[in-house]
Short mmCIF file of C-alpha atoms in Angstrom, two decimals:
data_model
loop_
_atom_site.label_atom_id
_atom_site.label_comp_id
_atom_site.label_asym_id
_atom_site.label_seq_id
_atom_site.Cartn_x
_atom_site.Cartn_y
_atom_site.Cartn_z
CA MET A 172 0.00 0.00 0.00
CA SER A 173 1.49 3.32 -1.02
CA ASP A 174 1.98 6.28 1.29
CA THR A 175 -0.74 8.11 -0.63
CA ASP A 176 -3.34 5.38 -0.05
CA PRO A 177 -6.20 7.08 1.88
CA SER A 178 -6.89 3.84 3.71
CA LYS A 179 -3.40 3.78 5.23
CA GLY A 180 -3.72 3.50 8.96
CA GLU A 181 -7.55 3.12 8.68
CA ASN A 182 -9.39 0.89 11.18
CA PRO A 183 -10.05 -2.52 9.51
CA ALA A 184 -13.71 -2.45 10.51
CA ASP A 185 -14.16 1.02 9.04
CA LEU A 186 -12.30 -0.11 5.92
CA PHE A 187 -14.63 -3.10 5.51
CA ARG A 188 -17.75 -0.99 5.93
CA ARG A 189 -16.47 1.57 3.45
CA GLN A 190 -15.66 -1.11 0.88
CA ARG A 191 -19.05 -2.71 1.47
CA ASP A 192 -20.80 0.62 0.92
CA LEU A 193 -18.80 1.22 -2.27
CA ILE A 194 -19.90 -2.17 -3.58
CA LEU A 195 -23.54 -1.52 -2.69
CA MET A 196 -23.45 1.89 -4.32
CA ALA A 197 -21.85 0.55 -7.50
CA SER A 198 -24.13 -2.51 -7.92
CA GLY A 199 -26.53 -2.46 -10.85
CA ASP A 200 -29.02 -4.55 -8.85
CA GLY A 201 -31.34 -2.89 -6.38
CA ILE A 202 -30.28 -3.74 -2.84
CA TYR A 203 -31.88 -2.72 0.40
CA GLY A 204 -31.94 -3.95 3.98
CA ILE A 205 -34.82 -4.14 6.43
CA ASP A 206 -34.99 -4.84 10.14
CA ASP A 207 -37.23 -7.47 11.69
CA ARG A 208 -40.16 -5.01 11.51
CA GLY A 209 -39.74 -4.42 7.75
CA ILE A 210 -38.29 -0.91 8.16
CA SER A 211 -35.52 -0.10 5.71
CA THR A 212 -32.03 0.35 7.15
CA PHE A 213 -30.13 0.97 3.91
CA VAL A 214 -30.97 1.47 0.24
CA ASN A 215 -28.54 1.59 -2.66
CA PRO A 216 -28.90 4.08 -5.54
CA ALA A 217 -30.01 1.38 -8.02
CA ALA A 218 -32.95 0.40 -5.78
CA ALA A 219 -33.98 4.06 -5.47
CA ARG A 220 -33.55 4.73 -9.20
CA MET A 221 -35.67 1.76 -10.25
CA SER A 222 -38.39 2.65 -7.72
CA GLY A 223 -38.50 6.33 -8.66
CA TYR A 224 -37.75 7.50 -5.15
CA SER A 225 -34.69 9.12 -3.65
CA VAL A 226 -32.60 7.16 -1.20
CA GLU A 227 -33.73 9.52 1.57
CA GLU A 228 -37.41 8.89 0.73
CA MET A 229 -36.92 5.17 1.14
CA LEU A 230 -34.77 5.07 4.29
CA GLY A 231 -36.66 4.42 7.51
CA ARG A 232 -39.84 3.43 5.60
CA ASN A 233 -41.75 0.14 5.50
CA LEU A 234 -40.65 -0.79 2.00
CA HIS A 235 -43.38 -3.45 1.58
CA GLU A 236 -46.00 -0.74 1.94
CA LEU A 237 -43.94 1.53 -0.28
CA VAL A 238 -42.97 -0.70 -3.24
CA HIS A 239 -44.51 -4.15 -2.71
CA HIS A 240 -48.05 -3.40 -1.53
CA SER A 241 -50.01 -4.96 -4.43
CA HIS A 242 -49.95 -7.89 -6.82
CA ALA A 243 -49.53 -7.36 -10.56
CA ASP A 244 -53.33 -7.37 -11.03
CA GLY A 245 -53.74 -4.65 -8.37
CA ARG A 246 -54.95 -6.90 -5.55
CA HIS A 247 -53.67 -6.00 -2.07
CA PHE A 248 -50.56 -7.95 -1.03
CA PRO A 249 -50.53 -8.43 2.77
CA SER A 250 -47.07 -8.27 4.32
CA VAL A 251 -47.72 -11.54 6.21
CA GLU A 252 -47.78 -13.28 2.81
CA CYS A 253 -44.69 -11.51 1.47
CA PRO A 254 -41.68 -13.83 0.84
CA ILE A 255 -39.35 -10.91 1.64
CA HIS A 256 -40.74 -10.64 5.18
CA GLU A 257 -40.94 -14.44 5.44
CA ALA A 258 -37.13 -14.52 5.52
CA THR A 259 -37.22 -12.46 8.76
CA ARG A 260 -39.54 -15.05 10.31
CA ASP A 261 -38.27 -18.47 9.16
CA GLY A 262 -34.59 -17.60 8.64
CA LYS A 263 -34.56 -19.10 5.17
CA ILE A 264 -33.48 -17.65 1.84
CA HIS A 265 -36.46 -16.93 -0.46
CA ARG A 266 -36.01 -16.62 -4.21
CA ILE A 267 -38.84 -15.29 -6.38
CA TYR A 268 -38.41 -15.17 -10.16
CA ASP A 269 -41.57 -13.35 -11.23
CA ASP A 270 -43.15 -10.60 -9.15
CA VAL A 271 -43.73 -6.86 -9.38
CA PHE A 272 -42.54 -3.77 -7.49
CA TRP A 273 -44.33 -0.43 -7.63
CA ARG A 274 -42.79 2.90 -8.55
CA LYS A 275 -43.48 6.27 -7.00
CA ASP A 276 -45.60 7.24 -10.05
CA GLY A 277 -47.94 4.30 -9.44
CA THR A 278 -46.67 2.10 -12.25
CA SER A 279 -45.27 -1.36 -11.70
CA PHE A 280 -42.30 -3.22 -13.16
CA PRO A 281 -41.52 -6.94 -13.14
CA VAL A 282 -38.76 -8.12 -10.82
CA GLU A 283 -36.98 -11.19 -9.56
CA TYR A 284 -35.49 -11.00 -6.09
CA VAL A 285 -33.70 -12.85 -3.32
CA SER A 286 -34.49 -12.17 0.36
CA THR A 287 -31.70 -13.35 2.66
CA PRO A 288 -32.08 -13.28 6.48
CA ILE A 289 -29.53 -11.27 8.51
CA TRP A 290 -28.37 -13.04 11.66
CA ASP A 291 -26.94 -11.17 14.64
CA ASP A 292 -25.70 -13.07 17.64
CA GLY A 293 -27.96 -16.03 16.92
CA ARG A 294 -31.13 -14.07 16.21
CA ILE A 295 -32.71 -12.78 12.99
CA ALA A 296 -32.09 -9.07 12.87
CA GLY A 297 -33.69 -8.46 9.46
CA ALA A 298 -33.11 -9.27 5.81
CA VAL A 299 -31.21 -8.00 2.84
CA VAL A 300 -33.09 -7.91 -0.46
CA SER A 301 -31.46 -7.94 -3.88
CA PHE A 302 -33.80 -7.38 -6.84
CA ARG A 303 -33.50 -6.93 -10.58
CA ASP A 304 -35.78 -5.29 -13.15
CA ILE A 305 -36.65 -8.11 -15.58
CA THR A 306 -38.67 -6.04 -18.04
CA GLU A 307 -36.27 -6.78 -20.91
CA ARG A 308 -36.07 -10.44 -20.01
CA LYS A 309 -39.86 -10.77 -19.96
CA ARG A 310 -40.10 -8.89 -23.24
CA ALA A 311 -37.61 -11.29 -24.76
CA GLU A 312 -39.51 -14.24 -23.30
CA GLN A 313 -42.78 -12.92 -24.73
CA GLU A 314 -41.17 -12.38 -28.12
CA LEU A 315 -39.87 -15.92 -27.95
CA ARG A 316 -43.34 -17.23 -27.08
CA ASP A 317 -44.88 -15.18 -29.89
CA SER A 318 -42.26 -16.48 -32.27
CA GLU A 319 -42.93 -20.02 -31.15
CA GLN A 320 -46.68 -19.52 -31.64
CA ARG A 321 -46.15 -18.07 -35.11
CA TYR A 322 -43.83 -20.94 -35.99
CA ARG A 323 -46.31 -23.49 -34.61
CA ALA A 324 -49.25 -21.83 -36.39
CA MET A 325 -47.39 -21.90 -39.73
CA PHE A 326 -46.07 -25.39 -39.10
CA ASP A 327 -49.43 -26.86 -38.10
CA GLY A 328 -51.33 -24.83 -40.69
CA SER A 329 -49.47 -26.41 -43.58
CA ASN A 330 -51.29 -28.90 -45.81
CA ALA A 331 -48.05 -30.83 -46.06
CA ALA A 332 -46.76 -33.15 -43.37
CA GLY A 333 -43.83 -31.24 -41.88
CA PHE A 334 -41.26 -32.44 -39.40
CA LEU A 335 -37.73 -31.77 -38.20
CA ILE A 336 -35.16 -34.54 -38.03
CA ASP A 337 -31.68 -34.64 -36.56
CA ALA A 338 -29.14 -34.47 -39.37
CA GLU A 339 -26.82 -37.02 -37.75
CA THR A 340 -29.24 -39.62 -36.38
CA CYS A 341 -32.25 -38.90 -38.64
CA PHE A 342 -34.56 -39.29 -35.65
CA VAL A 343 -37.73 -37.16 -35.65
CA LEU A 344 -37.37 -34.14 -33.33
CA ASP A 345 -40.58 -32.23 -34.05
CA GLU A 346 -43.66 -32.62 -36.23
CA ASN A 347 -46.87 -30.85 -37.18
CA LYS A 348 -50.42 -32.16 -36.87
CA ARG A 349 -50.61 -33.11 -40.55
CA THR A 350 -47.69 -35.50 -40.03
CA CYS A 351 -49.62 -37.38 -37.36
CA GLU A 352 -52.71 -37.45 -39.62
CA LEU A 353 -50.82 -38.66 -42.69
CA PHE A 354 -48.75 -41.36 -41.01
CA GLY A 355 -51.24 -42.39 -38.33
CA TYR A 356 -48.72 -42.13 -35.47
CA SER A 357 -48.95 -40.14 -32.24
CA GLU A 358 -46.31 -37.52 -31.47
CA ALA A 359 -44.66 -39.86 -28.94
CA GLN A 360 -44.51 -42.69 -31.49
CA LEU A 361 -43.00 -40.43 -34.15
CA ARG A 362 -40.19 -39.36 -31.82
CA LEU A 363 -39.04 -43.00 -31.73
CA LEU A 364 -38.77 -43.27 -35.51
CA ARG A 365 -36.10 -42.37 -38.03
CA ALA A 366 -36.81 -40.75 -41.38
CA GLU A 367 -35.98 -44.07 -43.11
CA ASP A 368 -38.88 -45.67 -41.20
CA LEU A 369 -41.38 -43.27 -42.75
CA PHE A 370 -40.55 -43.49 -46.46
CA VAL A 371 -39.77 -46.14 -49.06
CA GLY A 372 -38.58 -45.88 -52.62
CA ALA A 373 -36.34 -47.66 -55.06
CA PRO A 374 -33.40 -49.55 -53.48
CA GLY A 375 -31.04 -47.00 -51.91
CA GLU A 376 -33.20 -44.06 -53.00
CA ILE A 377 -34.15 -42.71 -49.56
CA PRO A 378 -30.63 -42.76 -47.99
CA ALA A 379 -29.30 -41.15 -51.17
CA PHE A 380 -31.93 -38.43 -50.86
CA TRP A 381 -30.88 -37.55 -47.29
CA ARG A 382 -27.21 -37.47 -48.34
CA LYS A 383 -28.07 -35.09 -51.18
CA VAL A 384 -29.86 -32.76 -48.75
CA GLN A 385 -26.80 -32.81 -46.47
CA ARG A 386 -24.48 -32.16 -49.36
CA GLU A 387 -26.42 -29.58 -51.38
CA GLY A 388 -28.59 -28.02 -48.66
CA ALA A 389 -31.93 -28.91 -50.29
CA ALA A 390 -33.55 -31.55 -52.49
CA GLU A 391 -36.96 -32.62 -53.79
CA THR A 392 -38.44 -35.77 -55.32
CA GLU A 393 -41.87 -37.19 -56.22
CA THR A 394 -41.00 -40.88 -56.42
CA PRO A 395 -41.11 -42.07 -52.77
CA PHE A 396 -44.05 -43.38 -50.78
CA ALA A 397 -44.95 -42.51 -47.20
CA VAL A 398 -45.49 -45.65 -45.08
CA THR A 399 -48.31 -45.27 -42.56
CA ALA A 400 -48.65 -47.01 -39.21
CA GLU A 401 -51.02 -49.48 -40.93
CA GLY A 402 -48.48 -50.24 -43.64
CA GLU A 403 -50.32 -48.31 -46.36
CA ARG A 404 -48.14 -46.67 -49.01
CA ILE A 405 -49.09 -43.12 -49.99
CA PRO A 406 -47.39 -41.35 -52.92
CA VAL A 407 -45.79 -38.10 -51.75
CA ARG A 408 -43.71 -35.18 -52.97
CA LEU A 409 -40.77 -35.11 -50.57
CA SER A 410 -38.74 -31.94 -50.08
CA ALA A 411 -36.12 -31.23 -47.42
CA SER A 412 -33.77 -28.40 -46.45
CA ARG A 413 -30.73 -28.32 -44.18
CA ILE A 414 -31.08 -25.80 -41.33
CA ARG A 415 -28.98 -24.69 -38.34
CA TYR A 416 -30.45 -24.16 -34.89
CA ALA A 417 -28.93 -24.05 -31.39
CA ASN A 418 -25.51 -25.05 -32.77
CA ARG A 419 -27.06 -28.17 -34.30
CA THR A 420 -27.89 -29.21 -37.84
CA GLY A 421 -31.34 -30.46 -38.71
CA LEU A 422 -33.33 -31.32 -41.80
CA LEU A 423 -36.71 -29.66 -42.28
CA VAL A 424 -38.86 -32.12 -44.23
CA LEU A 425 -42.17 -31.54 -46.03
CA ALA A 426 -44.18 -34.47 -47.41
CA THR A 427 -47.19 -33.60 -49.60
CA ASP A 428 -49.83 -36.27 -50.22
CA LEU A 429 -50.09 -36.84 -53.98
CA SER A 430 -52.91 -39.43 -53.83
CA VAL A 431 -55.62 -37.10 -55.11
CA ARG A 432 -53.39 -35.66 -57.82
CA ARG A 433 -52.30 -39.12 -58.96
CA GLU A 434 -55.93 -40.24 -59.05
CA ILE A 435 -56.89 -37.20 -61.12
CA GLU A 436 -53.96 -37.83 -63.46
CA ALA A 437 -54.96 -41.49 -63.81
CA ARG A 438 -58.54 -40.47 -64.58
CA ALA A 439 -57.30 -37.95 -67.12
CA ARG A 440 -55.14 -40.62 -68.80
CA ALA A 441 -58.08 -43.04 -68.82
CA LEU A 442 -60.35 -40.36 -70.24
CA GLN A 443 -57.79 -39.48 -72.89
CA SER A 444 -57.49 -43.15 -73.81
CA GLU A 445 -61.27 -43.47 -73.91
CA LEU A 446 -61.54 -40.38 -76.10
CA HIS A 447 -59.06 -41.94 -78.52
CA HIS A 448 -61.18 -45.09 -78.43
CA VAL A 449 -64.35 -43.08 -79.05
CA SER A 450 -62.60 -41.38 -81.96
CA ARG A 451 -61.72 -44.77 -83.42
CA VAL A 452 -65.26 -46.05 -82.88
CA SER A 453 -66.61 -42.93 -84.54
CA ALA A 454 -64.35 -43.54 -87.50
CA MET A 455 -65.52 -47.16 -87.62
CA GLY A 456 -69.11 -45.88 -87.53
CA GLU A 457 -68.42 -43.76 -90.56
CA MET A 458 -66.93 -46.78 -92.28
CA ALA A 459 -69.86 -48.98 -91.26
CA SER A 460 -72.33 -46.42 -92.56
CA ALA A 461 -70.46 -46.22 -95.87
CA MET A 462 -70.26 -50.00 -96.09
CA ALA A 463 -73.98 -50.32 -95.35
CA HIS A 464 -74.69 -47.91 -98.16
CA GLU A 465 -72.41 -49.77 -100.55
CA LEU A 466 -73.74 -53.22 -99.57
CA ASN A 467 -77.35 -52.17 -99.99
CA GLN A 468 -77.13 -52.16 -103.81
CA PRO A 469 -75.50 -55.59 -104.25
CA LEU A 470 -77.95 -57.05 -101.74
CA SER A 471 -80.82 -55.60 -103.75
CA ALA A 472 -79.31 -57.13 -106.89
CA VAL A 473 -78.96 -60.49 -105.12
CA MET A 474 -82.62 -60.40 -104.12
CA ASN A 475 -83.66 -59.50 -107.67
CA TYR A 476 -81.62 -62.38 -109.12
CA LEU A 477 -83.02 -64.78 -106.51
CA ALA A 478 -86.56 -63.65 -107.28
CA ALA A 479 -85.93 -64.24 -110.98
CA ALA A 480 -84.46 -67.66 -110.21
CA ARG A 481 -87.57 -68.52 -108.22
CA ARG A 482 -89.84 -67.60 -111.15
CA LEU A 483 -87.75 -69.61 -113.62
CA SER A 484 -87.66 -72.58 -111.28
CA ARG A 485 -91.42 -72.60 -110.97
CA THR A 486 -91.69 -72.55 -114.76
CA GLU A 487 -89.17 -75.32 -115.33
CA PHE A 488 -90.18 -77.54 -112.40
CA ASP A 489 -93.55 -78.79 -111.35
CA GLY A 490 -94.69 -77.85 -107.82
CA GLU A 491 -92.46 -76.67 -105.00
CA SER A 492 -89.09 -78.35 -105.63
CA ARG A 493 -86.16 -78.37 -103.16
CA THR A 494 -84.45 -75.82 -105.38
CA ILE A 495 -87.35 -73.41 -105.03
CA LYS A 496 -87.34 -73.89 -101.24
CA MET A 497 -83.61 -73.09 -101.04
CA VAL A 498 -84.14 -70.01 -103.18
CA GLU A 499 -87.00 -68.92 -100.88
CA LYS A 500 -84.68 -69.25 -97.85
CA ALA A 501 -81.94 -67.31 -99.62
CA ILE A 502 -84.41 -64.51 -100.42
CA SER A 503 -85.51 -64.45 -96.75
CA GLN A 504 -81.95 -64.17 -95.46
CA ALA A 505 -81.02 -61.50 -98.02
CA SER A 506 -84.12 -59.54 -96.97
CA ARG A 507 -83.12 -59.90 -93.32
CA ALA A 508 -79.60 -58.69 -94.14
CA GLY A 509 -81.09 -55.66 -95.88
CA GLU A 510 -83.21 -54.86 -92.82
CA ILE A 511 -80.17 -55.10 -90.57
CA ILE A 512 -78.20 -52.76 -92.83
CA ARG A 513 -81.12 -50.31 -92.90
CA SER A 514 -81.36 -50.37 -89.09
CA LEU A 515 -77.60 -49.95 -88.76
CA ARG A 516 -77.57 -46.94 -91.07
CA THR A 517 -80.39 -45.36 -89.08
CA PHE A 518 -78.61 -45.97 -85.78
CA LEU A 519 -75.31 -44.58 -87.06
CA ASP A 520 -76.92 -41.44 -88.44
CA LYS A 521 -75.13 -38.44 -86.85
CA GLY A 522 -78.11 -36.09 -87.14
CA GLU A 523 -80.58 -35.29 -84.37
CA SER A 524 -82.88 -38.19 -83.69
CA GLU A 525 -86.36 -37.35 -84.92
CA THR A 526 -89.31 -37.64 -82.58
CA GLU A 527 -92.05 -39.94 -83.88
CA PHE A 528 -95.11 -41.87 -82.76
CA ALA A 529 -94.04 -45.49 -82.60
CA SER A 530 -94.55 -48.67 -80.66
CA PRO A 531 -91.71 -49.76 -78.36
CA TYR A 532 -92.45 -53.25 -79.66
CA ASP A 533 -91.40 -52.18 -83.16
CA VAL A 534 -88.31 -50.38 -81.81
CA ILE A 535 -87.19 -53.47 -79.87
CA HIS A 536 -87.95 -55.72 -82.84
CA ASP A 537 -85.72 -53.55 -85.04
CA THR A 538 -82.97 -53.31 -82.44
CA LEU A 539 -82.46 -56.96 -81.52
CA PRO A 540 -80.82 -57.94 -84.85
CA LEU A 541 -78.09 -55.35 -84.14
CA ILE A 542 -77.07 -57.01 -80.86
CA GLU A 543 -77.88 -60.70 -81.48
CA PRO A 544 -74.50 -61.48 -83.13
CA ALA A 545 -72.57 -60.07 -80.13
CA VAL A 546 -74.79 -61.98 -77.70
CA ALA A 547 -74.34 -65.21 -79.63
CA ALA A 548 -70.57 -64.66 -79.81
CA ALA A 549 -70.54 -64.51 -75.99
CA GLY A 550 -72.22 -67.94 -75.83
CA LEU A 551 -75.53 -66.44 -74.72
CA SER A 552 -79.01 -66.17 -76.17
CA LEU A 553 -81.93 -63.74 -76.09
CA SER A 554 -85.39 -64.64 -74.82
CA CYS A 555 -88.11 -62.15 -75.71
CA GLU A 556 -91.58 -61.60 -74.28
CA LEU A 557 -92.85 -58.68 -76.33
CA ASP A 558 -96.44 -57.50 -76.45
CA PRO A 559 -97.19 -56.71 -80.10
CA ASP A 560 -100.22 -54.71 -78.97
CA ALA A 561 -98.20 -52.33 -76.79
CA PRO A 562 -99.49 -48.82 -77.43
CA HIS A 563 -97.63 -46.22 -79.41
CA THR A 564 -95.95 -43.27 -77.76
CA LEU A 565 -93.89 -40.25 -78.64
CA LEU A 566 -90.22 -41.24 -78.75
CA GLN A 567 -86.86 -40.78 -80.43
CA ARG A 568 -86.26 -44.16 -82.03
CA VAL A 569 -82.44 -44.07 -82.19
CA ASN A 570 -82.11 -42.90 -78.57
CA ILE A 571 -84.38 -45.69 -77.26
CA GLN A 572 -82.37 -48.13 -79.39
CA GLN A 573 -79.22 -46.81 -77.70
CA VAL A 574 -80.72 -47.52 -74.26
CA LEU A 575 -81.71 -51.07 -75.26
CA LEU A 576 -78.33 -51.85 -76.80
CA ASN A 577 -76.50 -50.55 -73.74
CA LEU A 578 -78.65 -52.55 -71.30
CA ILE A 579 -78.37 -55.78 -73.30
CA ARG A 580 -74.60 -55.33 -73.75
CA ASN A 581 -74.20 -54.71 -69.98
CA ALA A 582 -76.22 -57.84 -69.25
CA ALA A 583 -74.00 -59.90 -71.55
CA GLU A 584 -70.85 -58.54 -69.90
CA ALA A 585 -72.26 -59.24 -66.42
CA MET A 586 -72.94 -62.88 -67.34
CA GLY A 587 -69.51 -63.40 -68.89
CA GLU A 588 -69.35 -66.70 -70.78
CA GLN A 589 -72.03 -68.68 -68.96
CA ALA A 590 -73.02 -71.78 -70.83
CA GLN A 591 -76.63 -71.61 -71.98
CA GLY A 592 -77.01 -68.18 -70.37
CA VAL A 593 -80.14 -66.31 -71.32
CA ILE A 594 -80.89 -62.59 -71.39
CA ASN A 595 -84.60 -61.87 -71.06
CA VAL A 596 -86.10 -58.88 -72.88
CA ALA A 597 -89.71 -58.02 -72.16
CA CYS A 598 -92.19 -55.30 -73.12
CA TRP A 599 -95.72 -54.70 -71.83
CA SER A 600 -98.10 -51.88 -70.96
CA SER A 601 -99.89 -51.05 -67.72
CA ASN A 602 -101.72 -47.99 -66.32
CA ASP A 603 -100.94 -45.71 -69.28
CA GLN A 604 -97.27 -46.68 -69.15
CA ILE A 605 -95.17 -48.85 -71.41
CA TRP A 606 -92.61 -51.00 -69.59
CA VAL A 607 -89.41 -52.46 -71.02
CA GLU A 608 -87.02 -54.62 -69.03
CA VAL A 609 -83.74 -56.45 -69.57
CA ALA A 610 -82.92 -59.21 -67.07
CA ASP A 611 -79.68 -61.15 -66.78
CA GLN A 612 -78.42 -64.17 -64.84
CA GLY A 613 -75.21 -62.52 -63.62
CA PRO A 614 -73.96 -61.90 -60.05
CA GLY A 615 -76.41 -59.06 -59.38
CA LEU A 616 -75.75 -55.60 -57.97
CA SER A 617 -74.05 -54.77 -54.68
CA GLN A 618 -75.51 -52.12 -52.38
CA ALA A 619 -72.62 -49.79 -53.26
CA GLN A 620 -73.34 -50.22 -56.98
CA GLN A 621 -77.06 -49.61 -56.58
CA ALA A 622 -76.42 -46.39 -54.63
CA LYS A 623 -74.42 -44.82 -57.49
CA LEU A 624 -75.73 -46.80 -60.47
CA PHE A 625 -76.85 -43.95 -62.71
CA GLN A 626 -74.25 -41.40 -61.62
CA PRO A 627 -71.71 -40.36 -64.29
CA PHE A 628 -68.18 -41.81 -64.18
CA ASN A 629 -69.29 -44.65 -61.90
CA THR A 630 -68.23 -48.03 -63.23
CA SER A 631 -67.18 -51.47 -62.03
CA LYS A 632 -65.38 -52.20 -65.33
CA SER A 633 -61.61 -51.83 -65.45
CA ASP A 634 -61.82 -50.33 -68.94
CA GLY A 635 -65.11 -48.45 -68.66
CA MET A 636 -65.81 -44.72 -68.49
CA GLY A 637 -68.94 -45.10 -66.38
CA VAL A 638 -71.16 -42.97 -68.63
CA GLY A 639 -73.39 -45.60 -70.32
CA LEU A 640 -76.05 -45.89 -67.62
CA SER A 641 -75.85 -42.15 -66.98
CA ILE A 642 -76.69 -41.55 -70.66
CA CYS A 643 -79.53 -44.10 -70.44
CA HIS A 644 -80.95 -42.27 -67.42
CA SER A 645 -80.72 -38.95 -69.28
CA ILE A 646 -82.47 -40.34 -72.39
CA ILE A 647 -85.33 -41.90 -70.43
CA SER A 648 -85.73 -38.72 -68.34
CA ASP A 649 -85.94 -36.70 -71.58
CA HIS A 650 -88.85 -38.98 -72.54
CA ASP A 651 -90.59 -38.18 -69.21
CA GLY A 652 -89.95 -41.75 -68.14
CA GLU A 653 -88.12 -43.51 -65.33
CA ILE A 654 -85.38 -46.13 -65.20
CA CYS A 655 -84.42 -48.33 -62.25
CA ALA A 656 -82.59 -51.53 -61.39
CA GLU A 657 -82.89 -54.28 -58.80
CA ASN A 658 -81.68 -57.77 -58.07
CA ARG A 659 -83.78 -60.76 -59.10
CA PRO A 660 -84.88 -63.17 -56.36
CA ASP A 661 -83.37 -66.12 -58.25
CA GLY A 662 -80.11 -64.31 -59.05
CA GLY A 663 -79.01 -61.71 -61.51
CA ALA A 664 -80.16 -58.16 -62.07
CA VAL A 665 -83.03 -56.58 -63.94
CA PHE A 666 -83.03 -53.10 -65.48
CA ARG A 667 -86.45 -51.65 -66.15
CA PHE A 668 -87.64 -48.42 -67.73
CA CYS A 669 -91.08 -47.01 -68.48
CA LEU A 670 -92.39 -44.51 -71.01
CA PRO A 671 -95.69 -42.66 -70.73
CA VAL A 672 -98.39 -43.54 -73.27
CA ILE A 673 -98.82 -40.51 -75.54
CA THR A 674 -101.35 -40.28 -78.38
CA PRO A 675 -101.10 -38.00 -81.44
CA GLY A 676 -103.73 -35.78 -79.84
CA ASP A 677 -101.49 -35.24 -76.79
CA ARG A 678 -98.74 -33.75 -78.95
CA ALA A 679 -100.45 -30.41 -79.22
#
């Protein structure tokens, strides 16, 4: 110690007190002492500054009543409940991390404090209180909570399954709600899984994807499948980015369910294929119409020659010879072929179907020759119960033919290649309505099929568009009729439609 040191020759006790006071004065924390009655015995400048009082205003005052009299919500805070005063009663150190002190201007500020009992000769003489304004800390904590809430809101609000994995172990560290929904795991179950447990792809694809993310910082692919808790595989678009947080490296992963998009794409491809098929069928229709036109003349010539042969045979032979009978049969078949060609040309006509008064019996009779070859080729036969006296009605012949052909073709497809299978076609009238039904001997209709039977794009066929029955329903509705379907008691299904009886006088 130099000769100029002011403490030279100073009493050690005085030196200690002076050094203590210097420390108290210089401290950035508020420090004050109270006796066993709660009266302040010393106050440092920081305590006075934070409270808005002068040191003199605080000395000799009950500081609980001065700065600690109320809770944060304004409720009275009795001194008997105050942890600061509790230290003067139980002799224990009390630490409080979230409380408020009150300033001279009536405002409060958040504090944390420690109240330590002061012992003197074996008795508690008071307590020393050290407190700190934690306004900035609480602001930072609130900002952190707000940030966490924003992060969680964005994370959970995403339509994609999002989760964070550890870059080294690939274990799941955090996840959003969509992840739990997509994979079918709880949060606790996900935390036990690695990223490799959640996705599958081509051999080596998934590990290679994670390595690419580590190496390049980000990657994306649409080839993997997410594997759910039930083992279901869901096509996903998988994207991941490398991020740094808390001196650690993680991978932020987003998995978007592609099931709906893939289904739409598959439907679009099927529709495109069907459109190509329809285009080809349309072209074939044009060809068939042209061929029917071209064949009509030679068939007419054949019938004329056969008729001439019949006349000559009757002149040259007495009675009905075998030759004449064969010629008669040839004429009958040529006439039938002509009728089929005429019906085919009418059905393939691209113009608007004309409305006419006709009997459904006649329409069915003209339609059956168009479908009989296909039915016979499937090893099946047609059985008809048609009422020739069924009344006429107002109808579009080609459209009703389309309904009949579609129903009979569906019946044949439902029966497959049953030996001796029979498709029943019936027509009758009752209560001013004309009824037509097509019944098969197939497997019948399930409840699910019946519920959506006439809805568009509903089909049980692997190569069907699901529009046939919808078109039938539309055609019959346009005729002010109804169409329905049900299962037969002895097996198979029956489709039935009715048309109202309309007379020429009703047309006006």
